[in-house]
PDB file of C-alpha atoms in Angstrom:
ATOM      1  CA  UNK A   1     107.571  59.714  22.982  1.00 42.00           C
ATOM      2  CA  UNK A   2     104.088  60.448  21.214  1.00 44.00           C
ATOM      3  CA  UNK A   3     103.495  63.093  18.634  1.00 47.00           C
ATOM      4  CA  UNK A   4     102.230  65.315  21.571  1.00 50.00           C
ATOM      5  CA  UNK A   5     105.403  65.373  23.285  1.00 52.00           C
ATOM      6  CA  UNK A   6     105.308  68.414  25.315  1.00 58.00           C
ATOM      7  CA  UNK A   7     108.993  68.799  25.662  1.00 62.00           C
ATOM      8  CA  UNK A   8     109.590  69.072  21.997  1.00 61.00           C
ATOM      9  CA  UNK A   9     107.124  71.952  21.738  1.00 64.00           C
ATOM     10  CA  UNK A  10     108.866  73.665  24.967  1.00 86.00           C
ATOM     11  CA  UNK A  11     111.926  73.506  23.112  1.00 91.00           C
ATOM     12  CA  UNK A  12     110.073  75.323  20.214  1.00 91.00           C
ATOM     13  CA  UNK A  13     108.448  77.790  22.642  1.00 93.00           C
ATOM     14  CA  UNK A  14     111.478  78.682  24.042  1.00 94.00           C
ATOM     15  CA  UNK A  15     113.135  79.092  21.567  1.00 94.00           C
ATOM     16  CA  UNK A  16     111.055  81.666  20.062  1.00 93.00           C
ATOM     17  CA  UNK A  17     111.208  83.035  23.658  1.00 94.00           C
ATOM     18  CA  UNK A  18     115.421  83.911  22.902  1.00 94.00           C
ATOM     19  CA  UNK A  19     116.258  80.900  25.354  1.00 93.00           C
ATOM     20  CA  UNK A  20     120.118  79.890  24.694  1.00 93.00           C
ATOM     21  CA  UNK A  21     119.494  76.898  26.514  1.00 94.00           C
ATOM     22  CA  UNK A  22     116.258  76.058  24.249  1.00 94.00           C
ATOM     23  CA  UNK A  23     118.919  75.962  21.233  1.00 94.00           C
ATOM     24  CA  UNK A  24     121.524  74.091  23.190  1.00 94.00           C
ATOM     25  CA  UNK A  25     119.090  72.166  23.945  1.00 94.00           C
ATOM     26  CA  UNK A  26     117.781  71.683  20.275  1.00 93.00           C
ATOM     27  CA  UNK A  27     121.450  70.707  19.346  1.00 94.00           C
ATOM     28  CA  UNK A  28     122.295  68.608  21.504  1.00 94.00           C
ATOM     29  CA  UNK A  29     118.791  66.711  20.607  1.00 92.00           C
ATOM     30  CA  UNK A  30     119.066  66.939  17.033  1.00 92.00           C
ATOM     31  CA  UNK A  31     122.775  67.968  16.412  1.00 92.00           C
ATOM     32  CA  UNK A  32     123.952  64.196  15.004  1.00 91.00           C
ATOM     33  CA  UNK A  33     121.055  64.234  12.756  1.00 89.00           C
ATOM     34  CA  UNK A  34     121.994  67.493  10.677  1.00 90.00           C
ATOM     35  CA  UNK A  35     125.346  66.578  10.651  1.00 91.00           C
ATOM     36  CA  UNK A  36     124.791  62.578   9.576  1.00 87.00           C
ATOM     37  CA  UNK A  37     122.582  63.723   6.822  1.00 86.00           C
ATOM     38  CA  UNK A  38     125.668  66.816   6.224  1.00 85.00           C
ATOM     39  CA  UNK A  39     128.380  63.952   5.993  1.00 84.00           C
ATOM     40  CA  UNK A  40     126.298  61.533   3.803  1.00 83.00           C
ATOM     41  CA  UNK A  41     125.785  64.311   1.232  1.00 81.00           C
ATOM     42  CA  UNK A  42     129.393  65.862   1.246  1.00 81.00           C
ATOM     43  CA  UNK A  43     131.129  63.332   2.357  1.00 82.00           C
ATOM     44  CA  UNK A  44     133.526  65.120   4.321  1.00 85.00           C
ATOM     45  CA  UNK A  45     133.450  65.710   7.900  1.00 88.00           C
ATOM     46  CA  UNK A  46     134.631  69.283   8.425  1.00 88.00           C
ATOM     47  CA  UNK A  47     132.415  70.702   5.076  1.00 87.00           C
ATOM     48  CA  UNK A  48     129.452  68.735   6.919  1.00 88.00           C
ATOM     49  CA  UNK A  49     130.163  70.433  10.418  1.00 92.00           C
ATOM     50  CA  UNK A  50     130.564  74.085   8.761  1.00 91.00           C
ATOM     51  CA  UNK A  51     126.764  73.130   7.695  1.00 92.00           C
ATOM     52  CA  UNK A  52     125.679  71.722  11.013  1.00 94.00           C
ATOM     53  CA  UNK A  53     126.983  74.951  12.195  1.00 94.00           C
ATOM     54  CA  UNK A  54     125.513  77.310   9.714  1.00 94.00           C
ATOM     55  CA  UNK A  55     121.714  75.409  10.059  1.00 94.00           C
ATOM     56  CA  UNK A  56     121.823  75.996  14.106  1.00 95.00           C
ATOM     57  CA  UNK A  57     122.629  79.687  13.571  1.00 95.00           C
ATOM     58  CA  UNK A  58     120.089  79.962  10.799  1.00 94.00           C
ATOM     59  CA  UNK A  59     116.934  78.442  13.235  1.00 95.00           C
ATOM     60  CA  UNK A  60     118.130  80.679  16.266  1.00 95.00           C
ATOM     61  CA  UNK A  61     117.430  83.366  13.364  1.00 94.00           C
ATOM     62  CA  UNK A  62     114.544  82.126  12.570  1.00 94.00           C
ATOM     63  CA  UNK A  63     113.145  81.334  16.103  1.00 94.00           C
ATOM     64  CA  UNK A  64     110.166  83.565  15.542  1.00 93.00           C
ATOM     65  CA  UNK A  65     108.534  81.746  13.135  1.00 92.00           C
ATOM     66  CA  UNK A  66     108.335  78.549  15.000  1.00 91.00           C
ATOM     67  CA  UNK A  67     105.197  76.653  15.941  1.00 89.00           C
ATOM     68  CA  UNK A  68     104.471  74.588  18.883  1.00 85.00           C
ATOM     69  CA  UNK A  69     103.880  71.440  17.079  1.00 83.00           C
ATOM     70  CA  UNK A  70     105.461  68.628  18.428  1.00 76.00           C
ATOM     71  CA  UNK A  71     107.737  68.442  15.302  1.00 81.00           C
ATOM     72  CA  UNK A  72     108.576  71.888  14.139  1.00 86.00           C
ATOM     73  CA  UNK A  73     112.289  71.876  15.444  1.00 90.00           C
ATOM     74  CA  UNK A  74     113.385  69.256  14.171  1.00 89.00           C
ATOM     75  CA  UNK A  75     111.519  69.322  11.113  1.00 87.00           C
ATOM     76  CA  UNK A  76     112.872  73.041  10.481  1.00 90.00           C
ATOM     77  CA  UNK A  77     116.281  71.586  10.623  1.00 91.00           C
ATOM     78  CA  UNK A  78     116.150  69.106   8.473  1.00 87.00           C
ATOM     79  CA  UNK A  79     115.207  71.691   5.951  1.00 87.00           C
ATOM     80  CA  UNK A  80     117.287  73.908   6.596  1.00 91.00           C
ATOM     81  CA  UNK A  81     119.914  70.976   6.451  1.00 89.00           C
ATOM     82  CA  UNK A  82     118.618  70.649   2.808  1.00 86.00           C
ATOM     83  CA  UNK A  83     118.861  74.367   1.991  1.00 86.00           C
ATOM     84  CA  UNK A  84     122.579  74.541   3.415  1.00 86.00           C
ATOM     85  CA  UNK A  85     123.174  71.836   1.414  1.00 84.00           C
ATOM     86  CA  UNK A  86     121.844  73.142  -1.510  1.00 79.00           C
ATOM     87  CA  UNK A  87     123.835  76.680  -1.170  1.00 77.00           C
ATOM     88  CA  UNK A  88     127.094  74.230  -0.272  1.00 74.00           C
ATOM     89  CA  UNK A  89     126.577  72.047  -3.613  1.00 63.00           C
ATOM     90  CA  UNK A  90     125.849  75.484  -5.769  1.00 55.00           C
ATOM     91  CA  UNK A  91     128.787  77.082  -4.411  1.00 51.00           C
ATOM     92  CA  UNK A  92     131.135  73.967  -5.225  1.00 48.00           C
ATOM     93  CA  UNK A  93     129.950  73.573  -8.437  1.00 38.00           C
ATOM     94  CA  UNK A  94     129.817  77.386  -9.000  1.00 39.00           C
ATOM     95  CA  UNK A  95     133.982  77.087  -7.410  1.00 43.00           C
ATOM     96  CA  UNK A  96     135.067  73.946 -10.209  1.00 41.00           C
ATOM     97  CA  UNK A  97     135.083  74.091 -13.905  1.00 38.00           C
ATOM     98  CA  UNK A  98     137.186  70.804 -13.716  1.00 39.00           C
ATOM     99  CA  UNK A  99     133.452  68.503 -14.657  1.00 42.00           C
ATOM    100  CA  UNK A 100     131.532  71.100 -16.580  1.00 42.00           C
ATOM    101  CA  UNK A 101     128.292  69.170 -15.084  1.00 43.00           C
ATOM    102  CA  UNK A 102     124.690  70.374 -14.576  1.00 43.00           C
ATOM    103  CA  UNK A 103     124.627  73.239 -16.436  1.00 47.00           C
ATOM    104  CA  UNK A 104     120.772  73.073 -16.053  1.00 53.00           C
ATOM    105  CA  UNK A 105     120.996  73.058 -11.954  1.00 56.00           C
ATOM    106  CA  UNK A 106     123.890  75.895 -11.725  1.00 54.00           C
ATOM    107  CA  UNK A 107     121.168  78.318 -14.183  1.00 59.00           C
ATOM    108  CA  UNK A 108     118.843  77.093 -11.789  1.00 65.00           C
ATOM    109  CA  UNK A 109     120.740  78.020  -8.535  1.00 65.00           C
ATOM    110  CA  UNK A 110     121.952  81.148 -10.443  1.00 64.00           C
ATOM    111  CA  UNK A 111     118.343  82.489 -11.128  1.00 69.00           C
ATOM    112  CA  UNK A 112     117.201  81.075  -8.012  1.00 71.00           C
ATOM    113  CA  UNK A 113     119.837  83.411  -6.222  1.00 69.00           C
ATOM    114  CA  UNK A 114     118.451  86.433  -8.131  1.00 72.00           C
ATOM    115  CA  UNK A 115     114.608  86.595  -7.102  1.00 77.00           C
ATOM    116  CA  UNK A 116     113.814  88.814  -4.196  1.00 80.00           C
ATOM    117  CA  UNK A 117     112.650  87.624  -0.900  1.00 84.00           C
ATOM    118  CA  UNK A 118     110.169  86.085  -0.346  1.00 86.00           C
ATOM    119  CA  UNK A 119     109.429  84.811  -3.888  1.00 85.00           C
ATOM    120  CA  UNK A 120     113.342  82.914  -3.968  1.00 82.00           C
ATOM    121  CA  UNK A 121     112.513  81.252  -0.544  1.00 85.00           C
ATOM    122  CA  UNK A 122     108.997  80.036  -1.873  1.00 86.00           C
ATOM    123  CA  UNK A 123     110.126  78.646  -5.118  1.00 81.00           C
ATOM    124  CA  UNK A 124     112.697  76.795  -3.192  1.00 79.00           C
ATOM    125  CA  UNK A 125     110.439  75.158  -1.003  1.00 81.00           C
ATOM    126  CA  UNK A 126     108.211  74.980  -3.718  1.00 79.00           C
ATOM    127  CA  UNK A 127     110.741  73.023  -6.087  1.00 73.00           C
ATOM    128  CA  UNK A 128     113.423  71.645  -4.414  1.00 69.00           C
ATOM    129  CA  UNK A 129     111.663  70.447  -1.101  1.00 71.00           C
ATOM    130  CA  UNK A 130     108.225  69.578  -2.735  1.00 74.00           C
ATOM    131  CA  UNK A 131     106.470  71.708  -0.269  1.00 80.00           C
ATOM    132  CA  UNK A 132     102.919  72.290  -0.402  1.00 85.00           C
ATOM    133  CA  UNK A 133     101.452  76.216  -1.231  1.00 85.00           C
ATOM    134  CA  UNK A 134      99.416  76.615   2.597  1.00 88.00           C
ATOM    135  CA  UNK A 135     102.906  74.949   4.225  1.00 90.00           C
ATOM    136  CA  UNK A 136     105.093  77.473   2.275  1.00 90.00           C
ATOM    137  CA  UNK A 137     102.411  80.303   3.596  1.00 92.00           C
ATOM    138  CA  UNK A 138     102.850  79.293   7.222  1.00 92.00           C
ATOM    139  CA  UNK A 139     106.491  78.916   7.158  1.00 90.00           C
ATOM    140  CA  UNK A 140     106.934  82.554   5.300  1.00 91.00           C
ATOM    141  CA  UNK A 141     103.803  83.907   7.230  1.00 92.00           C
ATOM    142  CA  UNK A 142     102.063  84.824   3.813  1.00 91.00           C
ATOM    143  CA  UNK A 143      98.749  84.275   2.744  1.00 93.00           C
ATOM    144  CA  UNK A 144      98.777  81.365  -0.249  1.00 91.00           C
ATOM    145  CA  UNK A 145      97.168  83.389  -2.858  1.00 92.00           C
ATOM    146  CA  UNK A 146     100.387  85.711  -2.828  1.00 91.00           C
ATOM    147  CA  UNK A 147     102.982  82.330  -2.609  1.00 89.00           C
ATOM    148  CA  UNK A 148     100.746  80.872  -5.534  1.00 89.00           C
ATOM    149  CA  UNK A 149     101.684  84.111  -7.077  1.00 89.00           C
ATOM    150  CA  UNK A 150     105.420  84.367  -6.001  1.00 85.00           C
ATOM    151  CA  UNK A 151     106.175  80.621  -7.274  1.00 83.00           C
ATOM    152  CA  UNK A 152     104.124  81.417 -10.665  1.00 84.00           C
ATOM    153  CA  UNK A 153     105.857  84.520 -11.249  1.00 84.00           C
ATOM    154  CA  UNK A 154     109.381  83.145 -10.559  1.00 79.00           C
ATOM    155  CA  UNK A 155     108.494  79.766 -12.629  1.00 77.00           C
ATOM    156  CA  UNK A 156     107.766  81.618 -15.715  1.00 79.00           C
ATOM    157  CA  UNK A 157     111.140  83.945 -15.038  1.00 77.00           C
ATOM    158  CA  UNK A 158     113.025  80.799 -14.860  1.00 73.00           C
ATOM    159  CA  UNK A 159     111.692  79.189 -17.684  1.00 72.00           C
ATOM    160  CA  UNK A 160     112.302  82.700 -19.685  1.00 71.00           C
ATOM    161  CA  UNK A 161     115.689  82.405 -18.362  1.00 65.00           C
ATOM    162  CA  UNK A 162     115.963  78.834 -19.579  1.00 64.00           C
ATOM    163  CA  UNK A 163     114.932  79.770 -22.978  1.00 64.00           C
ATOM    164  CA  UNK A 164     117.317  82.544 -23.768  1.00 61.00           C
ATOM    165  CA  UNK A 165     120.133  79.848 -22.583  1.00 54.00           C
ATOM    166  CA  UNK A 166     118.570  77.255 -25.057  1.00 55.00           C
ATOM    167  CA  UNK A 167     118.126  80.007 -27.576  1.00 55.00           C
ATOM    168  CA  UNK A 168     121.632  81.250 -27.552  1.00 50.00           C
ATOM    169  CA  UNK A 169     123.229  77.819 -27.299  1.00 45.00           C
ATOM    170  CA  UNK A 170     121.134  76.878 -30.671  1.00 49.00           C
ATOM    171  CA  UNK A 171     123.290  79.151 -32.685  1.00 48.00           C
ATOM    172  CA  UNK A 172     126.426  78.544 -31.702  1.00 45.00           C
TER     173      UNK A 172
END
């Protein structure tokens, strides 16, 4: 179907509506993709259907903040699919000492994990996803002035952050 495809954006509008049947819907539309793109990054089956799992819960909780463009379910759960597997790959690196690998993206995730809401949502979309500033305002429902300022802010924390950790590690 065409990008105006009017039962896409009923599934959007209903589920911002609280209809259980708009999200059933939604995963039984969209359901294989999250969890293909799950199992190709994990590479395990029941990790990737914990995450399929966790990213249908997460867009009934964010139902609200859905659009009625033809593409915003589907698109929101691919990106949540990203975030969950973001949190997943933190959390198993976080969980094993066994590599000692990417120190650089567990600081990252760790000072990521500190910033309030919504600056830590911003400069993950921001970052990791590549979003645009006026997309990031839409999906938070801020103006873009104040996520200019939230991903500024946070960016110069980080690299603060990074410093001290390059600092310290200099005189050892």
């Amino acid at each position: 179907m065409g990008d105006h495809d009017p039962a896409r954006a009923s599934v959007s509008r209903r589920l911002r509506d609280g209809s259980s049947d708009a999200l059933a819907q939604a995963y039984e539309r969209w359901g294989l993709l999250v969890h293909t793109i799950a199992v190709r990054a994990l590479r395990s089956p029941d990790a990737a259907a914990e995450v399929t799992r966790q990213v249908f819960v997460r867009l009934w909780e964010q139902r609200a903040s859905l659009t009625d463009e033809p593409y915003a379910v589907p698109a929101r759960l691919v990106a949540l699919t990203r975030e969950g597997l973001e949190e997943r790959t933190g959390q198993d690196l976080l969980g094993s000492h066994a590599d000692g690998a990417a120190p650089d993206r567990l600081l990252l995730a760790y000072e990521v994990a500190r910033l309030d809401e919504p600056a830590a949502t911003a400069v993950r979309l921001a970052l990791v996803e590549g979003m645009p500033d006026d997309l990031i305002a839409r999906r938070l429902d801020l103006p873009v002035d104040v996520v200019r300022r939230h991903v500024r802010r946070s960016v110069l924390s980080l690299r603060g952050a990074w410093k001290e950790v390059c600092d310290d590690s200099s005189h050892r």
